[in-house]
Every structure is written in structure tokens, then in C-alpha cells.
PDB file of C-alpha atoms in Angstrom:
ATOM      1  CA  GLN I   7       0.000   0.000   0.000  1.00 92.00           C
ATOM      2  CA  VAL I   8       1.508   3.259  -1.146  1.00 94.00           C
ATOM      3  CA  GLN I   9       1.572   6.050   1.406  1.00 97.00           C
ATOM      4  CA  LEU I  10       2.779   9.610   0.938  1.00 98.00           C
ATOM      5  CA  VAL I  11       2.909  11.741   4.069  1.00 98.00           C
ATOM      6  CA  GLU I  12       3.658  15.440   3.797  1.00 98.00           C
ATOM      7  CA  SER I  13       4.939  17.562   6.644  1.00 98.00           C
ATOM      8  CA  GLY I  14       6.488  20.939   7.278  1.00 98.00           C
ATOM      9  CA  GLY I  15       3.634  23.245   6.464  1.00 98.00           C
ATOM     10  CA  ARG I  16       2.870  26.085   8.874  1.00 98.00           C
ATOM     11  CA  LEU I  17       2.202  29.789   9.155  1.00 98.00           C
ATOM     12  CA  VAL I  18       5.134  31.929   8.048  1.00 98.00           C
ATOM     13  CA  GLN I  19       5.652  35.612   7.299  1.00 98.00           C
ATOM     14  CA  ALA I  20       6.191  36.879   3.788  1.00 98.00           C
ATOM     15  CA  GLY I  21       9.855  36.627   2.850  1.00 98.00           C
ATOM     16  CA  GLY I  22      10.369  33.622   5.065  1.00 98.00           C
ATOM     17  CA  SER I  23      11.315  30.052   4.229  1.00 98.00           C
ATOM     18  CA  LEU I  24       9.896  26.593   4.737  1.00 98.00           C
ATOM     19  CA  ARG I  25      10.972  23.099   3.827  1.00 98.00           C
ATOM     20  CA  LEU I  26       8.266  20.603   3.068  1.00 98.00           C
ATOM     21  CA  SER I  27       8.950  16.890   3.277  1.00 98.00           C
ATOM     22  CA  CYS I  28       7.098  13.966   1.772  1.00 98.00           C
ATOM     23  CA  ALA I  29       7.883  10.558   3.201  1.00 98.00           C
ATOM     24  CA  ALA I  30       6.961   7.690   0.894  1.00 97.00           C
ATOM     25  CA  SER I  31       6.387   4.059   1.729  1.00 96.00           C
ATOM     26  CA  GLY I  32       5.028   0.993  -0.020  1.00 94.00           C
ATOM     27  CA  LEU I  33       6.682   1.726  -3.359  1.00 91.00           C
ATOM     28  CA  SER I  34      10.038   1.354  -5.070  1.00 93.00           C
ATOM     29  CA  PHE I  35      10.787   4.983  -4.441  1.00 94.00           C
ATOM     30  CA  SER I  36      13.846   5.234  -6.647  1.00 94.00           C
ATOM     31  CA  SER I  37      11.764   4.114  -9.638  1.00 93.00           C
ATOM     32  CA  PHE I  38       9.177   6.854  -9.235  1.00 96.00           C
ATOM     33  CA  ALA I  39       9.173  10.450 -10.363  1.00 97.00           C
ATOM     34  CA  MET I  40       7.741  12.770  -7.723  1.00 98.00           C
ATOM     35  CA  GLY I  41       5.837  16.015  -7.848  1.00 98.00           C
ATOM     36  CA  TRP I  42       4.510  18.810  -5.688  1.00 98.00           C
ATOM     37  CA  PHE I  43       1.189  20.482  -6.395  1.00 98.00           C
ATOM     38  CA  ARG I  44      -0.796  23.067  -4.470  1.00 98.00           C
ATOM     39  CA  GLN I  45      -4.369  24.169  -4.153  1.00 98.00           C
ATOM     40  CA  ALA I  46      -5.467  27.526  -2.813  1.00 97.00           C
ATOM     41  CA  PRO I  47      -9.016  28.140  -1.574  1.00 92.00           C
ATOM     42  CA  GLY I  48     -11.415  28.509  -4.477  1.00 95.00           C
ATOM     43  CA  LYS I  49      -8.774  27.599  -7.038  1.00 97.00           C
ATOM     44  CA  GLU I  50      -7.848  24.492  -8.968  1.00 97.00           C
ATOM     45  CA  ARG I  51      -4.905  22.361  -8.022  1.00 97.00           C
ATOM     46  CA  GLU I  52      -1.782  23.597  -9.780  1.00 98.00           C
ATOM     47  CA  PHE I  53       1.647  22.228 -10.536  1.00 98.00           C
ATOM     48  CA  VAL I  54       4.541  23.496  -8.423  1.00 98.00           C
ATOM     49  CA  SER I  55       7.564  21.299  -9.062  1.00 98.00           C
ATOM     50  CA  ALA I  56       8.619  17.798 -10.036  1.00 98.00           C
ATOM     51  CA  ILE I  57      11.726  15.648 -10.036  1.00 98.00           C
ATOM     52  CA  SER I  58      12.906  12.555 -11.862  1.00 97.00           C
ATOM     53  CA  TRP I  59      13.875   9.305 -10.212  1.00 96.00           C
ATOM     54  CA  SER I  60      17.540  10.303 -10.067  1.00 95.00           C
ATOM     55  CA  GLY I  61      17.036  13.952  -9.255  1.00 95.00           C
ATOM     56  CA  ASP I  62      18.779  14.978 -12.469  1.00 96.00           C
ATOM     57  CA  THR I  63      15.648  16.379 -14.074  1.00 97.00           C
ATOM     58  CA  THR I  64      13.544  18.994 -12.316  1.00 98.00           C
ATOM     59  CA  TYR I  65      10.602  21.110 -13.405  1.00 98.00           C
ATOM     60  CA  TYR I  66       9.222  24.263 -11.815  1.00 98.00           C
ATOM     61  CA  ALA I  67       6.181  26.424 -12.318  1.00 98.00           C
ATOM     62  CA  ASP I  68       7.110  29.889 -13.495  1.00 98.00           C
ATOM     63  CA  SER I  69       5.591  31.350 -10.339  1.00 98.00           C
ATOM     64  CA  VAL I  70       8.086  29.564  -8.085  1.00 98.00           C
ATOM     65  CA  LYS I  71      11.172  29.347 -10.288  1.00 98.00           C
ATOM     66  CA  GLY I  72      14.192  30.765  -8.513  1.00 98.00           C
ATOM     67  CA  ARG I  73      12.493  30.619  -5.102  1.00 98.00           C
ATOM     68  CA  PHE I  74      11.646  26.928  -4.648  1.00 98.00           C
ATOM     69  CA  THR I  75      13.977  23.938  -4.921  1.00 98.00           C
ATOM     70  CA  ILE I  76      12.893  20.330  -5.173  1.00 98.00           C
ATOM     71  CA  SER I  77      15.182  17.494  -4.111  1.00 98.00           C
ATOM     72  CA  ARG I  78      14.974  13.863  -3.099  1.00 98.00           C
ATOM     73  CA  ASP I  79      16.820  11.382  -0.955  1.00 97.00           C
ATOM     74  CA  ASN I  80      16.193   7.910  -2.321  1.00 97.00           C
ATOM     75  CA  ALA I  81      17.847   6.265   0.685  1.00 97.00           C
ATOM     76  CA  LYS I  82      15.316   7.983   2.938  1.00 97.00           C
ATOM     77  CA  THR I  83      12.460   7.624   0.422  1.00 98.00           C
ATOM     78  CA  THR I  84      11.708  11.295   0.905  1.00 98.00           C
ATOM     79  CA  VAL I  85      11.189  14.228  -1.430  1.00 98.00           C
ATOM     80  CA  TYR I  86      11.643  17.813  -0.283  1.00 98.00           C
ATOM     81  CA  LEU I  87      10.473  21.222  -1.361  1.00 98.00           C
ATOM     82  CA  GLN I  88      12.604  24.087  -0.095  1.00 98.00           C
ATOM     83  CA  MET I  89      10.588  27.279  -0.335  1.00 98.00           C
ATOM     84  CA  ASN I  90      12.327  30.623   0.021  1.00 98.00           C
ATOM     85  CA  SER I  91      11.153  34.212  -0.345  1.00 98.00           C
ATOM     86  CA  LEU I  92       7.611  33.133   0.339  1.00 98.00           C
ATOM     87  CA  LYS I  93       4.753  35.343  -0.776  1.00 98.00           C
ATOM     88  CA  PRO I  94       1.128  35.506   0.394  1.00 97.00           C
ATOM     89  CA  GLU I  95       0.093  34.045  -2.963  1.00 97.00           C
ATOM     90  CA  ASP I  96       1.999  30.871  -2.064  1.00 98.00           C
ATOM     91  CA  THR I  97      -0.658  30.165   0.562  1.00 98.00           C
ATOM     92  CA  ALA I  98      -2.220  26.805  -0.258  1.00 98.00           C
ATOM     93  CA  VAL I  99      -2.436  23.171   0.676  1.00 98.00           C
ATOM     94  CA  TYR I 100       0.644  21.495  -0.772  1.00 98.00           C
ATOM     95  CA  TYR I 101       0.355  17.944  -2.038  1.00 98.00           C
ATOM     96  CA  CYS I 102       3.021  15.395  -2.797  1.00 98.00           C
ATOM     97  CA  ALA I 103       2.424  13.002  -5.692  1.00 98.00           C
ATOM     98  CA  ALA I 104       4.141   9.918  -7.084  1.00 97.00           C
ATOM     99  CA  ARG I 105       4.325   8.892 -10.736  1.00 96.00           C
ATOM    100  CA  THR I 106       4.992   5.289 -11.674  1.00 93.00           C
ATOM    101  CA  VAL I 107       7.609   6.173 -14.282  1.00 93.00           C
ATOM    102  CA  LEU I 108      11.122   7.553 -14.037  1.00 93.00           C
ATOM    103  CA  PHE I 109      10.508  11.024 -15.412  1.00 94.00           C
ATOM    104  CA  PRO I 110       8.107  13.707 -14.205  1.00 95.00           C
ATOM    105  CA  THR I 111       5.287  15.624 -15.793  1.00 96.00           C
ATOM    106  CA  ARG I 112       3.582  18.890 -14.982  1.00 97.00           C
ATOM    107  CA  GLU I 113       0.163  17.289 -15.419  1.00 97.00           C
ATOM    108  CA  SER I 114      -1.604  16.157 -12.260  1.00 97.00           C
ATOM    109  CA  SER I 115      -3.293  13.390 -14.231  1.00 96.00           C
ATOM    110  CA  GLY I 116       0.108  11.785 -14.650  1.00 96.00           C
ATOM    111  CA  TYR I 117       0.422  10.969 -10.957  1.00 97.00           C
ATOM    112  CA  GLY I 118      -1.293   7.955  -9.491  1.00 96.00           C
ATOM    113  CA  TYR I 119      -0.574   8.437  -5.822  1.00 97.00           C
ATOM    114  CA  TRP I 120      -1.222  11.452  -3.650  1.00 98.00           C
ATOM    115  CA  GLY I 121      -0.616  12.516  -0.083  1.00 98.00           C
ATOM    116  CA  GLN I 122      -3.140  14.160   2.179  1.00 97.00           C
ATOM    117  CA  GLY I 123      -1.564  17.595   1.927  1.00 98.00           C
ATOM    118  CA  THR I 124       0.054  20.073   4.285  1.00 98.00           C
ATOM    119  CA  GLN I 125      -1.123  23.636   4.821  1.00 98.00           C
ATOM    120  CA  VAL I 126       1.208  26.508   4.064  1.00 98.00           C
ATOM    121  CA  THR I 127       0.021  29.964   5.065  1.00 98.00           C
ATOM    122  CA  VAL I 128       2.071  33.042   4.252  1.00 98.00           C
ATOM    123  CA  SER I 129       1.073  36.214   6.041  1.00 97.00           C
ATOM    124  CA  SER I 130       1.756  39.650   4.621  1.00 94.00           C
TER     125      SER I 130
END
């Protein structure tokens, strides 16, 4: 049974930093591409970042490029999202997702497994 458990979300002031973690179990983690998505109140879920099985390939949404960094530790079966220079518009529930192929996609439909989400709130 695949489980993805996000953590690290909290209330932070604009300009601050957070690191989200997603601990995976029940899957061959190093064979899966991983992604982060977010959903703000009243909005659709949107792509944030994704990473290939090896970490060599990463994708970012234009809105977070240069501020967020995705990484993974296959030994710890964990994917991270380092978020710097946070803005109020980054406020959302952040979801971790796993894709049963080696390389990522920006499309949410390409991910078969999802975590329960972690709330990030950025105050102005």
C-alpha cells in the first residue's frame, strides 16, 4: 500500500522560508518520479515542481522558479520542497504526488498516488 505523508507546512511571514517533506512508503521509491502540487481556496490544483527518479531532471512552475527547490533522498524515500522568499500568494495546501515512471510531468493526471496535503500559510 503506497503512502505519501507530507509535513512541514505552517504559518510563516512573507519573505520567510519553509521546507516541506514527503515521506513515501510501499513503493520502489527510486523508480518513481515525484511532484509537488498546491491548491489555494477557491482555485484548482496547480503544478509546483517535479523531479525525476535520479534527481537529475527537475521542473518548476514559473511562479516559483528561482524561489523553490525540489530534491529527493532515495535512501530515505523522501522528497523535499525548499521554499524561500515566500509570498502571500503561495498560501495553499501542498500535495506530494508519485508517478509510476522515471521522469516527471507537470500534469496532475500523470500521478497515481497522492498525499493528504500540508497547509502553508504566508502572512503579509
